[in-house]
Amino acid sequence: MKLLRMTLHAAFRALRRNKMRSILTMLGIIIGVAAVIAMVSVGQGANVAVQKQIESLGTNLLMVMPGAMTTGGVRSGWGGVSTLTLQDSAAIKRECPSVSAVTYFRRQSVQVIYGNKNWSTTAQGTTPEFSQVRNWNTSAGSFFTARDDSTANRVVVIGQTVATQLFGEGEDPVGAQIRILEVPFTVIGVLEAKGQAGYGQDQDDVLLMPFNTAVRRVLGTKFVGTVDMIFASASSQDVVDQAEAEITDLLRNRHRIAPKQDDDFTVRNLADIAKARESAGQVMTTLLLSVASISLLVGGIGIMNILLVSVTERTREIGIRMAIGAKSRHILLQFLVEAITLSTAGGIAGAVFGIAGAKAISFFADWPTLLSAPAVLGSILFSGAVGVFFGFYPAHKASRLDPILALRYE
C-alpha cells in the first residue's frame, strides 16, 4: 500500500511538472469519449422517439389497405380500386382469434367553417372502436357512440390542430356548431394531442365522424359497402405476427385469390416498420461510434508518444532511482500509473463534455437525446484501458534501462 501511494505521488508530481503537455495529451481522449457519449445519446434518443411515434399510431396496430389488382388485363396500383368491404371488417373481428378490436374508415379532404373562420383538413368516417384501436381518447367531451353511427347523427370529434385553427384561446369547442361541406355538425369532443407521425403528417389535423354519417351525408361512396382502410388491434404484442397471418389467410379466402395470385390487399405490421427504423438507426449509430472511437485510438497513441519522450527526458532520473534500490517493476508501475492517470482524467473530462454536448444538441437542434449511464461508465473504463494498452510499451522500455547507462545519460 505504501509503495502504491509513493508511486501515485511520483506520477502526479511528474505530470504536474508539464501541465500544458499533460492537458494536450489528454485532448484526444477527451474528444473521443465526448463524441462517443454524444453519439450514443443521439442514437438512443432517436430509437425512443421512433418507438413513441409507432405507439402513437395505436396499440399492436395492423393496417389493412386495398392493394394492387388486375382487372381485364389492366393493373391498378394501391387504392386504385376499393377491395375492402364492411363484411371484411366484420369477418376479421369474428374469425380472427388473435384480433381484439377492428375499425374501418373512409376519408376525404374537406373545408370546415366556424363563424368567420375556416380550415382545410381531413375528415374520417369511422366507428366508435376507432378510439380503442388507435389508443386515442378525448381530452374534452366524449367520443361518438354506436347509436350515433347507426342513426347517422351529425356529430363530430375534432383534433387539436382543427380546434386551434377554428376556436380562439379559452373558447370551448364542445357543443359548438360547425359546417363541413355546408352540412352542420355538432362538436361533441376534442381528441388528445398526438403530434406528428413518423412520416411527418400532423395526426392532430383531423376530424372524426360516424361512418354512416360520412357516407350518407358528407363524403358519399363510389361503391356501397367499401372502405378505404381497416385497422385491427392484436390482443397482445406477442400475437401480432399471428394476427397478421390470420387476417391475410382470411382475406385471401374471402376474395377468392388463387394460391399463385398476388393479394389485392396489403397488411402492414407497424412492429416490423419500427424494427426496420430502429435497425437503420443502430447502423448509423454504430458508424458514428466507429468514427468517434478513432479519436480514442489517436489519443492513446498520443499518450504513448508523450511517455516515450518522457522516458528519454527522465533517463537520468530513472537511473538514480534504480541506483538507490528501485526495482524494474517500480519503474514500470510508475509509468503505467502516469498513462492511466492521463487517460482516465481525459475520460472523465470527456464524459462531462459529452453529457453537455448531448444536452446542447437536444436544446439547439431540437433532437431527442437519451443519456445512457452504461455508455458513460463504459467510455471512462475504456479510456483507462487505452491508457494501459498504449502506456505499457513506454513503461516497459523505462523499466528495462541499464542503471549505469542511465546515470551516464546527458
PDB file of C-alpha atoms in Angstrom, residues 114-407:
ATOM      1  CA  TYR A 114     -66.948  28.037 -37.890  1.00  0.00           C
ATOM      2  CA  GLY A 115     -68.211  31.611 -37.790  1.00  0.00           C
ATOM      3  CA  ASN A 116     -65.837  33.676 -39.922  1.00  0.00           C
ATOM      4  CA  LYS A 117     -63.030  31.092 -39.707  1.00  0.00           C
ATOM      5  CA  ASN A 118     -62.371  28.138 -41.992  1.00  0.00           C
ATOM      6  CA  TRP A 119     -59.795  25.375 -42.223  1.00  0.00           C
ATOM      7  CA  SER A 120     -58.982  22.628 -44.724  1.00  0.00           C
ATOM      8  CA  THR A 121     -58.499  19.273 -43.009  1.00  0.00           C
ATOM      9  CA  THR A 122     -59.091  15.532 -43.382  1.00  0.00           C
ATOM     10  CA  ALA A 123     -62.481  14.122 -42.439  1.00  0.00           C
ATOM     11  CA  GLN A 124     -62.693  10.460 -41.485  1.00  0.00           C
ATOM     12  CA  GLY A 125     -65.878   8.488 -41.170  1.00  0.00           C
ATOM     13  CA  THR A 126     -65.223   5.647 -38.757  1.00  0.00           C
ATOM     14  CA  THR A 127     -66.667   3.569 -35.916  1.00  0.00           C
ATOM     15  CA  PRO A 128     -66.619   4.017 -32.117  1.00  0.00           C
ATOM     16  CA  GLU A 129     -63.944   1.271 -31.927  1.00  0.00           C
ATOM     17  CA  PHE A 130     -61.508   3.701 -33.559  1.00  0.00           C
ATOM     18  CA  SER A 131     -60.707   5.185 -30.156  1.00  0.00           C
ATOM     19  CA  GLN A 132     -59.722   1.766 -28.753  1.00  0.00           C
ATOM     20  CA  VAL A 133     -57.766   0.540 -31.795  1.00  0.00           C
ATOM     21  CA  ARG A 134     -55.796   3.765 -32.184  1.00  0.00           C
ATOM     22  CA  ASN A 135     -55.483   4.224 -28.416  1.00  0.00           C
ATOM     23  CA  TRP A 136     -56.769   7.755 -28.903  1.00  0.00           C
ATOM     24  CA  ASN A 137     -59.016   9.260 -26.248  1.00  0.00           C
ATOM     25  CA  THR A 138     -60.650  12.661 -25.962  1.00  0.00           C
ATOM     26  CA  SER A 139     -59.226  15.466 -23.851  1.00  0.00           C
ATOM     27  CA  ALA A 140     -62.592  17.199 -23.729  1.00  0.00           C
ATOM     28  CA  GLY A 141     -66.119  15.955 -24.357  1.00  0.00           C
ATOM     29  CA  SER A 142     -66.649  12.370 -25.495  1.00  0.00           C
ATOM     30  CA  PHE A 143     -66.374  10.071 -28.492  1.00  0.00           C
ATOM     31  CA  PHE A 144     -69.450   9.247 -30.567  1.00  0.00           C
ATOM     32  CA  THR A 145     -71.357   6.034 -29.865  1.00  0.00           C
ATOM     33  CA  ALA A 146     -72.682   3.067 -31.860  1.00  0.00           C
ATOM     34  CA  ARG A 147     -76.125   4.712 -31.738  1.00  0.00           C
ATOM     35  CA  ASP A 148     -74.697   7.864 -33.355  1.00  0.00           C
ATOM     36  CA  ASP A 149     -73.313   5.647 -36.123  1.00  0.00           C
ATOM     37  CA  SER A 150     -76.470   3.611 -36.712  1.00  0.00           C
ATOM     38  CA  THR A 151     -78.668   6.726 -36.861  1.00  0.00           C
ATOM     39  CA  ALA A 152     -76.118   8.791 -38.856  1.00  0.00           C
ATOM     40  CA  ASN A 153     -76.133  11.619 -36.301  1.00  0.00           C
ATOM     41  CA  ARG A 154     -74.344  14.800 -37.355  1.00  0.00           C
ATOM     42  CA  VAL A 155     -71.776  14.805 -34.560  1.00  0.00           C
ATOM     43  CA  VAL A 156     -68.004  15.178 -34.868  1.00  0.00           C
ATOM     44  CA  VAL A 157     -64.856  14.831 -32.792  1.00  0.00           C
ATOM     45  CA  ILE A 158     -62.043  17.187 -33.803  1.00  0.00           C
ATOM     46  CA  GLY A 159     -58.260  17.055 -33.445  1.00  0.00           C
ATOM     47  CA  GLN A 160     -56.186  19.601 -31.551  1.00  0.00           C
ATOM     48  CA  THR A 161     -54.960  21.335 -34.727  1.00  0.00           C
ATOM     49  CA  VAL A 162     -58.516  21.829 -36.006  1.00  0.00           C
ATOM     50  CA  ALA A 163     -59.596  23.131 -32.597  1.00  0.00           C
ATOM     51  CA  THR A 164     -56.709  25.617 -32.566  1.00  0.00           C
ATOM     52  CA  GLN A 165     -57.470  26.893 -36.068  1.00  0.00           C
ATOM     53  CA  LEU A 166     -61.213  27.309 -35.612  1.00  0.00           C
ATOM     54  CA  PHE A 167     -61.589  28.355 -31.986  1.00  0.00           C
ATOM     55  CA  GLY A 168     -59.988  31.176 -30.059  1.00  0.00           C
ATOM     56  CA  GLU A 169     -57.986  30.801 -26.876  1.00  0.00           C
ATOM     57  CA  GLY A 170     -60.225  29.994 -23.933  1.00  0.00           C
ATOM     58  CA  GLU A 171     -63.192  29.080 -26.131  1.00  0.00           C
ATOM     59  CA  ASP A 172     -64.665  25.612 -25.521  1.00  0.00           C
ATOM     60  CA  PRO A 173     -65.259  23.769 -28.825  1.00  0.00           C
ATOM     61  CA  VAL A 174     -67.549  21.159 -27.242  1.00  0.00           C
ATOM     62  CA  GLY A 175     -71.149  21.944 -28.174  1.00  0.00           C
ATOM     63  CA  ALA A 176     -70.209  24.358 -30.972  1.00  0.00           C
ATOM     64  CA  GLN A 177     -71.879  24.152 -34.384  1.00  0.00           C
ATOM     65  CA  ILE A 178     -69.530  23.853 -37.379  1.00  0.00           C
ATOM     66  CA  ARG A 179     -70.172  23.253 -41.086  1.00  0.00           C
ATOM     67  CA  ILE A 180     -68.432  20.526 -43.057  1.00  0.00           C
ATOM     68  CA  LEU A 181     -69.043  20.888 -46.802  1.00  0.00           C
ATOM     69  CA  GLU A 182     -72.012  23.098 -45.829  1.00  0.00           C
ATOM     70  CA  VAL A 183     -73.508  20.365 -43.616  1.00  0.00           C
ATOM     71  CA  PRO A 184     -73.996  21.455 -39.966  1.00  0.00           C
ATOM     72  CA  PHE A 185     -72.358  19.309 -37.278  1.00  0.00           C
ATOM     73  CA  THR A 186     -72.141  19.486 -33.500  1.00  0.00           C
ATOM     74  CA  VAL A 187     -68.697  19.140 -31.919  1.00  0.00           C
ATOM     75  CA  ILE A 188     -69.020  16.583 -29.102  1.00  0.00           C
ATOM     76  CA  GLY A 189     -65.329  16.036 -28.291  1.00  0.00           C
ATOM     77  CA  VAL A 190     -61.716  17.116 -28.807  1.00  0.00           C
ATOM     78  CA  LEU A 191     -59.047  14.460 -29.284  1.00  0.00           C
ATOM     79  CA  GLU A 192     -55.867  14.274 -27.231  1.00  0.00           C
ATOM     80  CA  ALA A 193     -52.772  15.642 -28.971  1.00  0.00           C
ATOM     81  CA  LYS A 194     -50.806  13.003 -30.899  1.00  0.00           C
ATOM     82  CA  GLY A 195     -48.198  15.102 -32.703  1.00  0.00           C
ATOM     83  CA  GLN A 196     -46.534  14.202 -35.971  1.00  0.00           C
ATOM     84  CA  ALA A 197     -46.430  10.670 -37.316  1.00  0.00           C
ATOM     85  CA  GLY A 198     -43.122   9.097 -38.357  1.00  0.00           C
ATOM     86  CA  TYR A 199     -43.716  10.182 -41.955  1.00  0.00           C
ATOM     87  CA  GLY A 200     -44.221  13.845 -40.980  1.00  0.00           C
ATOM     88  CA  GLN A 201     -48.027  14.075 -41.126  1.00  0.00           C
ATOM     89  CA  ASP A 202     -49.812  16.059 -38.415  1.00  0.00           C
ATOM     90  CA  GLN A 203     -52.044  13.454 -36.768  1.00  0.00           C
ATOM     91  CA  ASP A 204     -53.994  16.178 -34.945  1.00  0.00           C
ATOM     92  CA  ASP A 205     -55.169  17.792 -38.195  1.00  0.00           C
ATOM     93  CA  VAL A 206     -58.252  15.565 -38.477  1.00  0.00           C
ATOM     94  CA  LEU A 207     -61.906  15.339 -37.589  1.00  0.00           C
ATOM     95  CA  LEU A 208     -63.814  12.119 -36.961  1.00  0.00           C
ATOM     96  CA  MET A 209     -67.486  11.420 -37.537  1.00  0.00           C
ATOM     97  CA  PRO A 210     -69.639   8.271 -37.520  1.00  0.00           C
ATOM     98  CA  PHE A 211     -69.079   6.141 -40.616  1.00  0.00           C
ATOM     99  CA  ASN A 212     -72.735   6.114 -41.713  1.00  0.00           C
ATOM    100  CA  THR A 213     -72.913   9.878 -41.238  1.00  0.00           C
ATOM    101  CA  ALA A 214     -69.897  10.351 -43.503  1.00  0.00           C
ATOM    102  CA  VAL A 215     -71.227   8.035 -46.215  1.00  0.00           C
ATOM    103  CA  ARG A 216     -74.831   9.243 -46.198  1.00  0.00           C
ATOM    104  CA  ARG A 217     -74.486  12.962 -45.503  1.00  0.00           C
ATOM    105  CA  VAL A 218     -70.982  14.217 -46.370  1.00  0.00           C
ATOM    106  CA  LEU A 219     -68.406  12.106 -48.170  1.00  0.00           C
ATOM    107  CA  GLY A 220     -70.511   9.594 -50.066  1.00  0.00           C
ATOM    108  CA  THR A 221     -69.020   6.482 -51.664  1.00  0.00           C
ATOM    109  CA  LYS A 222     -68.318   5.186 -55.168  1.00  0.00           C
ATOM    110  CA  PHE A 223     -69.067   1.605 -54.208  1.00  0.00           C
ATOM    111  CA  VAL A 224     -71.612   0.861 -51.498  1.00  0.00           C
ATOM    112  CA  GLY A 225     -70.175  -1.161 -48.618  1.00  0.00           C
ATOM    113  CA  THR A 226     -66.496  -0.455 -49.353  1.00  0.00           C
ATOM    114  CA  VAL A 227     -63.982   1.176 -47.024  1.00  0.00           C
ATOM    115  CA  ASP A 228     -60.660   2.943 -47.572  1.00  0.00           C
ATOM    116  CA  MET A 229     -58.773   1.063 -44.861  1.00  0.00           C
ATOM    117  CA  ILE A 230     -59.230  -1.365 -41.978  1.00  0.00           C
ATOM    118  CA  PHE A 231     -57.383  -1.083 -38.670  1.00  0.00           C
ATOM    119  CA  ALA A 232     -57.063  -4.144 -36.439  1.00  0.00           C
ATOM    120  CA  SER A 233     -55.581  -4.373 -32.965  1.00  0.00           C
ATOM    121  CA  ALA A 234     -53.898  -7.610 -31.892  1.00  0.00           C
ATOM    122  CA  SER A 235     -54.775  -8.844 -28.412  1.00  0.00           C
ATOM    123  CA  SER A 236     -51.107  -8.581 -27.337  1.00  0.00           C
ATOM    124  CA  GLN A 237     -47.664  -7.755 -28.714  1.00  0.00           C
ATOM    125  CA  ASP A 238     -46.772 -11.455 -28.737  1.00  0.00           C
ATOM    126  CA  VAL A 239     -49.505 -12.395 -31.231  1.00  0.00           C
ATOM    127  CA  VAL A 240     -49.145  -9.508 -33.705  1.00  0.00           C
ATOM    128  CA  ASP A 241     -47.487 -11.745 -36.306  1.00  0.00           C
ATOM    129  CA  GLN A 242     -50.114 -14.431 -35.755  1.00  0.00           C
ATOM    130  CA  ALA A 243     -52.906 -11.881 -36.176  1.00  0.00           C
ATOM    131  CA  GLU A 244     -51.303 -10.677 -39.406  1.00  0.00           C
ATOM    132  CA  ALA A 245     -51.223 -14.247 -40.759  1.00  0.00           C
ATOM    133  CA  GLU A 246     -54.860 -14.861 -39.730  1.00  0.00           C
ATOM    134  CA  ILE A 247     -56.055 -11.687 -41.484  1.00  0.00           C
ATOM    135  CA  THR A 248     -54.072 -12.499 -44.626  1.00  0.00           C
ATOM    136  CA  ASP A 249     -55.434 -16.047 -44.854  1.00  0.00           C
ATOM    137  CA  LEU A 250     -58.992 -14.887 -44.172  1.00  0.00           C
ATOM    138  CA  LEU A 251     -58.988 -12.128 -46.793  1.00  0.00           C
ATOM    139  CA  ARG A 252     -57.352 -14.332 -49.437  1.00  0.00           C
ATOM    140  CA  ASN A 253     -60.126 -16.856 -48.861  1.00  0.00           C
ATOM    141  CA  ARG A 254     -62.895 -14.228 -48.863  1.00  0.00           C
ATOM    142  CA  HIS A 255     -61.560 -12.541 -52.021  1.00  0.00           C
ATOM    143  CA  ARG A 256     -61.122 -15.914 -53.741  1.00  0.00           C
ATOM    144  CA  ILE A 257     -57.468 -15.365 -54.531  1.00  0.00           C
ATOM    145  CA  ALA A 258     -55.752 -18.382 -56.092  1.00  0.00           C
ATOM    146  CA  PRO A 259     -52.566 -19.707 -54.415  1.00  0.00           C
ATOM    147  CA  LYS A 260     -50.228 -18.218 -57.041  1.00  0.00           C
ATOM    148  CA  GLN A 261     -52.084 -14.926 -57.433  1.00  0.00           C
ATOM    149  CA  ASP A 262     -50.999 -11.657 -55.791  1.00  0.00           C
ATOM    150  CA  ASP A 263     -53.042 -10.288 -52.904  1.00  0.00           C
ATOM    151  CA  ASP A 264     -55.468  -7.459 -53.700  1.00  0.00           C
ATOM    152  CA  PHE A 265     -54.772  -6.044 -50.242  1.00  0.00           C
ATOM    153  CA  THR A 266     -51.778  -5.245 -48.044  1.00  0.00           C
ATOM    154  CA  VAL A 267     -51.390  -5.928 -44.327  1.00  0.00           C
ATOM    155  CA  ARG A 268     -48.787  -3.748 -42.620  1.00  0.00           C
ATOM    156  CA  ASN A 269     -47.363  -4.642 -39.254  1.00  0.00           C
ATOM    157  CA  LEU A 270     -46.172  -1.487 -37.516  1.00  0.00           C
ATOM    158  CA  ALA A 271     -43.837  -3.545 -35.329  1.00  0.00           C
ATOM    159  CA  ASP A 272     -41.893  -4.514 -38.462  1.00  0.00           C
ATOM    160  CA  ILE A 273     -41.726  -0.874 -39.507  1.00  0.00           C
ATOM    161  CA  ALA A 274     -40.420   0.064 -36.066  1.00  0.00           C
ATOM    162  CA  LYS A 275     -37.790  -2.691 -36.167  1.00  0.00           C
ATOM    163  CA  ALA A 276     -36.653  -1.579 -39.619  1.00  0.00           C
ATOM    164  CA  ARG A 277     -36.272   2.027 -38.499  1.00  0.00           C
ATOM    165  CA  GLU A 278     -34.513   1.022 -35.293  1.00  0.00           C
ATOM    166  CA  SER A 279     -32.161  -1.205 -37.284  1.00  0.00           C
ATOM    167  CA  ALA A 280     -31.312   1.682 -39.605  1.00  0.00           C
ATOM    168  CA  GLY A 281     -30.728   3.912 -36.583  1.00  0.00           C
ATOM    169  CA  GLN A 282     -28.461   1.328 -34.972  1.00  0.00           C
ATOM    170  CA  VAL A 283     -26.388   1.032 -38.145  1.00  0.00           C
ATOM    171  CA  MET A 284     -25.945   4.804 -38.242  1.00  0.00           C
ATOM    172  CA  THR A 285     -25.103   4.917 -34.527  1.00  0.00           C
ATOM    173  CA  THR A 286     -22.531   2.142 -34.966  1.00  0.00           C
ATOM    174  CA  LEU A 287     -20.963   4.017 -37.869  1.00  0.00           C
ATOM    175  CA  LEU A 288     -20.747   7.228 -35.844  1.00  0.00           C
ATOM    176  CA  LEU A 289     -19.335   5.333 -32.870  1.00  0.00           C
ATOM    177  CA  SER A 290     -16.670   3.786 -35.079  1.00  0.00           C
ATOM    178  CA  VAL A 291     -15.614   7.224 -36.276  1.00  0.00           C
ATOM    179  CA  ALA A 292     -15.667   8.597 -32.712  1.00  0.00           C
ATOM    180  CA  SER A 293     -13.615   5.654 -31.433  1.00  0.00           C
ATOM    181  CA  ILE A 294     -10.800   6.637 -33.773  1.00  0.00           C
ATOM    182  CA  SER A 295     -10.258   9.683 -31.568  1.00  0.00           C
ATOM    183  CA  LEU A 296      -9.729   7.373 -28.591  1.00  0.00           C
ATOM    184  CA  LEU A 297      -7.111   5.413 -30.507  1.00  0.00           C
ATOM    185  CA  VAL A 298      -5.422   8.633 -31.625  1.00  0.00           C
ATOM    186  CA  GLY A 299      -5.463   9.815 -28.004  1.00  0.00           C
ATOM    187  CA  GLY A 300      -3.882   6.527 -26.917  1.00  0.00           C
ATOM    188  CA  ILE A 301      -1.133   6.900 -29.496  1.00  0.00           C
ATOM    189  CA  GLY A 302      -0.570  10.444 -28.230  1.00  0.00           C
ATOM    190  CA  ILE A 303      -0.150   9.142 -24.689  1.00  0.00           C
ATOM    191  CA  MET A 304       2.363   6.554 -25.868  1.00  0.00           C
ATOM    192  CA  ASN A 305       4.377   9.150 -27.791  1.00  0.00           C
ATOM    193  CA  ILE A 306       4.473  11.590 -24.873  1.00  0.00           C
ATOM    194  CA  LEU A 307       5.533   8.862 -22.434  1.00  0.00           C
ATOM    195  CA  LEU A 308       8.297   7.769 -24.802  1.00  0.00           C
ATOM    196  CA  VAL A 309       9.535  11.359 -24.844  1.00  0.00           C
ATOM    197  CA  SER A 310       9.190  11.458 -21.060  1.00  0.00           C
ATOM    198  CA  VAL A 311      11.286   8.290 -20.721  1.00  0.00           C
ATOM    199  CA  THR A 312      14.028   9.902 -22.780  1.00  0.00           C
ATOM    200  CA  GLU A 313      13.861  13.139 -20.773  1.00  0.00           C
ATOM    201  CA  ARG A 314      13.897  11.320 -17.423  1.00  0.00           C
ATOM    202  CA  THR A 315      16.505   8.682 -18.205  1.00  0.00           C
ATOM    203  CA  ARG A 316      18.940  10.067 -15.616  1.00  0.00           C
ATOM    204  CA  GLU A 317      16.155  10.240 -13.010  1.00  0.00           C
ATOM    205  CA  ILE A 318      15.314   6.593 -13.705  1.00  0.00           C
ATOM    206  CA  GLY A 319      18.968   5.670 -13.303  1.00  0.00           C
ATOM    207  CA  ILE A 320      19.157   7.438  -9.927  1.00  0.00           C
ATOM    208  CA  ARG A 321      16.016   5.667  -8.671  1.00  0.00           C
ATOM    209  CA  MET A 322      17.400   2.304  -9.718  1.00  0.00           C
ATOM    210  CA  ALA A 323      20.764   3.098  -8.126  1.00  0.00           C
ATOM    211  CA  ILE A 324      19.161   3.722  -4.734  1.00  0.00           C
ATOM    212  CA  GLY A 325      17.150   0.493  -4.819  1.00  0.00           C
ATOM    213  CA  ALA A 326      14.126   0.893  -7.102  1.00  0.00           C
ATOM    214  CA  LYS A 327      13.203  -2.317  -8.909  1.00  0.00           C
ATOM    215  CA  SER A 328      12.206  -2.588 -12.566  1.00  0.00           C
ATOM    216  CA  ARG A 329       8.613  -3.245 -11.539  1.00  0.00           C
ATOM    217  CA  HIS A 330       8.581   0.028  -9.584  1.00  0.00           C
ATOM    218  CA  ILE A 331       9.597   1.980 -12.698  1.00  0.00           C
ATOM    219  CA  LEU A 332       7.072   0.026 -14.787  1.00  0.00           C
ATOM    220  CA  LEU A 333       4.309   0.773 -12.293  1.00  0.00           C
ATOM    221  CA  GLN A 334       5.126   4.500 -12.157  1.00  0.00           C
ATOM    222  CA  PHE A 335       4.879   5.000 -15.915  1.00  0.00           C
ATOM    223  CA  LEU A 336       1.746   2.842 -16.141  1.00  0.00           C
ATOM    224  CA  VAL A 337       0.137   4.962 -13.409  1.00  0.00           C
ATOM    225  CA  GLU A 338       1.017   8.102 -15.367  1.00  0.00           C
ATOM    226  CA  ALA A 339      -0.565   6.658 -18.524  1.00  0.00           C
ATOM    227  CA  ILE A 340      -3.701   5.503 -16.688  1.00  0.00           C
ATOM    228  CA  THR A 341      -3.997   8.859 -14.910  1.00  0.00           C
ATOM    229  CA  LEU A 342      -3.789  10.762 -18.188  1.00  0.00           C
ATOM    230  CA  SER A 343      -6.327   8.540 -19.949  1.00  0.00           C
ATOM    231  CA  THR A 344      -8.773   8.267 -17.044  1.00  0.00           C
ATOM    232  CA  ALA A 345      -8.690  12.015 -16.337  1.00  0.00           C
ATOM    233  CA  GLY A 346      -9.269  12.571 -20.041  1.00  0.00           C
ATOM    234  CA  GLY A 347     -12.143  10.080 -19.929  1.00  0.00           C
ATOM    235  CA  ILE A 348     -13.824  11.853 -17.009  1.00  0.00           C
ATOM    236  CA  ALA A 349     -13.407  15.253 -18.668  1.00  0.00           C
ATOM    237  CA  GLY A 350     -14.683  13.783 -21.934  1.00  0.00           C
ATOM    238  CA  ALA A 351     -17.737  12.389 -20.139  1.00  0.00           C
ATOM    239  CA  VAL A 352     -18.538  15.860 -18.798  1.00  0.00           C
ATOM    240  CA  PHE A 353     -18.172  17.413 -22.252  1.00  0.00           C
ATOM    241  CA  GLY A 354     -20.131  14.549 -23.841  1.00  0.00           C
ATOM    242  CA  ILE A 355     -23.083  14.991 -21.480  1.00  0.00           C
ATOM    243  CA  ALA A 356     -23.005  18.754 -22.051  1.00  0.00           C
ATOM    244  CA  GLY A 357     -22.801  18.167 -25.804  1.00  0.00           C
ATOM    245  CA  ALA A 358     -25.822  15.851 -25.757  1.00  0.00           C
ATOM    246  CA  LYS A 359     -27.810  18.454 -23.811  1.00  0.00           C
ATOM    247  CA  ALA A 360     -26.717  21.154 -26.263  1.00  0.00           C
ATOM    248  CA  ILE A 361     -27.774  19.048 -29.257  1.00  0.00           C
ATOM    249  CA  SER A 362     -31.166  18.456 -27.669  1.00  0.00           C
ATOM    250  CA  PHE A 363     -31.613  22.162 -26.881  1.00  0.00           C
ATOM    251  CA  PHE A 364     -30.312  23.852 -30.040  1.00  0.00           C
ATOM    252  CA  ALA A 365     -31.098  21.235 -32.722  1.00  0.00           C
ATOM    253  CA  ASP A 366     -34.323  20.043 -31.015  1.00  0.00           C
ATOM    254  CA  TRP A 367     -33.212  16.417 -31.447  1.00  0.00           C
ATOM    255  CA  PRO A 368     -34.309  13.797 -28.915  1.00  0.00           C
ATOM    256  CA  THR A 369     -31.383  12.532 -26.830  1.00  0.00           C
ATOM    257  CA  LEU A 370     -31.222   9.928 -24.083  1.00  0.00           C
ATOM    258  CA  LEU A 371     -28.196   9.778 -21.815  1.00  0.00           C
ATOM    259  CA  SER A 372     -27.008   6.254 -21.084  1.00  0.00           C
ATOM    260  CA  ALA A 373     -25.261   5.549 -17.766  1.00  0.00           C
ATOM    261  CA  PRO A 374     -23.637   2.347 -19.140  1.00  0.00           C
ATOM    262  CA  ALA A 375     -22.283   4.315 -22.111  1.00  0.00           C
ATOM    263  CA  VAL A 376     -20.791   6.995 -19.840  1.00  0.00           C
ATOM    264  CA  LEU A 377     -19.234   4.472 -17.455  1.00  0.00           C
ATOM    265  CA  GLY A 378     -18.087   2.236 -20.316  1.00  0.00           C
ATOM    266  CA  SER A 379     -16.393   5.140 -22.084  1.00  0.00           C
ATOM    267  CA  ILE A 380     -14.459   6.099 -18.938  1.00  0.00           C
ATOM    268  CA  LEU A 381     -13.380   2.491 -18.324  1.00  0.00           C
ATOM    269  CA  PHE A 382     -12.406   2.087 -21.968  1.00  0.00           C
ATOM    270  CA  SER A 383     -10.302   5.239 -21.790  1.00  0.00           C
ATOM    271  CA  GLY A 384      -8.500   3.721 -18.790  1.00  0.00           C
ATOM    272  CA  ALA A 385      -7.919   0.539 -20.793  1.00  0.00           C
ATOM    273  CA  VAL A 386      -6.480   2.653 -23.628  1.00  0.00           C
ATOM    274  CA  GLY A 387      -4.010   4.126 -21.117  1.00  0.00           C
ATOM    275  CA  VAL A 388      -2.908   0.653 -20.005  1.00  0.00           C
ATOM    276  CA  PHE A 389      -2.556  -0.620 -23.579  1.00  0.00           C
ATOM    277  CA  PHE A 390      -0.650   2.316 -25.008  1.00  0.00           C
ATOM    278  CA  GLY A 391       1.267   3.072 -21.807  1.00  0.00           C
ATOM    279  CA  PHE A 392       2.698  -0.402 -21.367  1.00  0.00           C
ATOM    280  CA  TYR A 393       5.395  -0.146 -24.059  1.00  0.00           C
ATOM    281  CA  PRO A 394       6.939   3.133 -22.761  1.00  0.00           C
ATOM    282  CA  ALA A 395       6.692   1.821 -19.184  1.00  0.00           C
ATOM    283  CA  HIS A 396       8.345  -1.460 -20.168  1.00  0.00           C
ATOM    284  CA  LYS A 397      11.069   0.420 -22.020  1.00  0.00           C
ATOM    285  CA  ALA A 398      11.752   2.590 -18.957  1.00  0.00           C
ATOM    286  CA  SER A 399      11.889  -0.440 -16.656  1.00  0.00           C
ATOM    287  CA  ARG A 400      14.466  -2.164 -18.885  1.00  0.00           C
ATOM    288  CA  LEU A 401      17.010   0.673 -18.833  1.00  0.00           C
ATOM    289  CA  ASP A 402      20.514  -0.179 -17.625  1.00  0.00           C
ATOM    290  CA  PRO A 403      21.110   1.830 -14.409  1.00  0.00           C
ATOM    291  CA  ILE A 404      24.789   2.551 -15.263  1.00  0.00           C
ATOM    292  CA  LEU A 405      23.982   3.774 -18.781  1.00  0.00           C
ATOM    293  CA  ALA A 406      21.019   5.766 -17.464  1.00  0.00           C
ATOM    294  CA  LEU A 407      23.229   7.556 -14.897  1.00  0.00           C
TER     295      LEU A 407
END
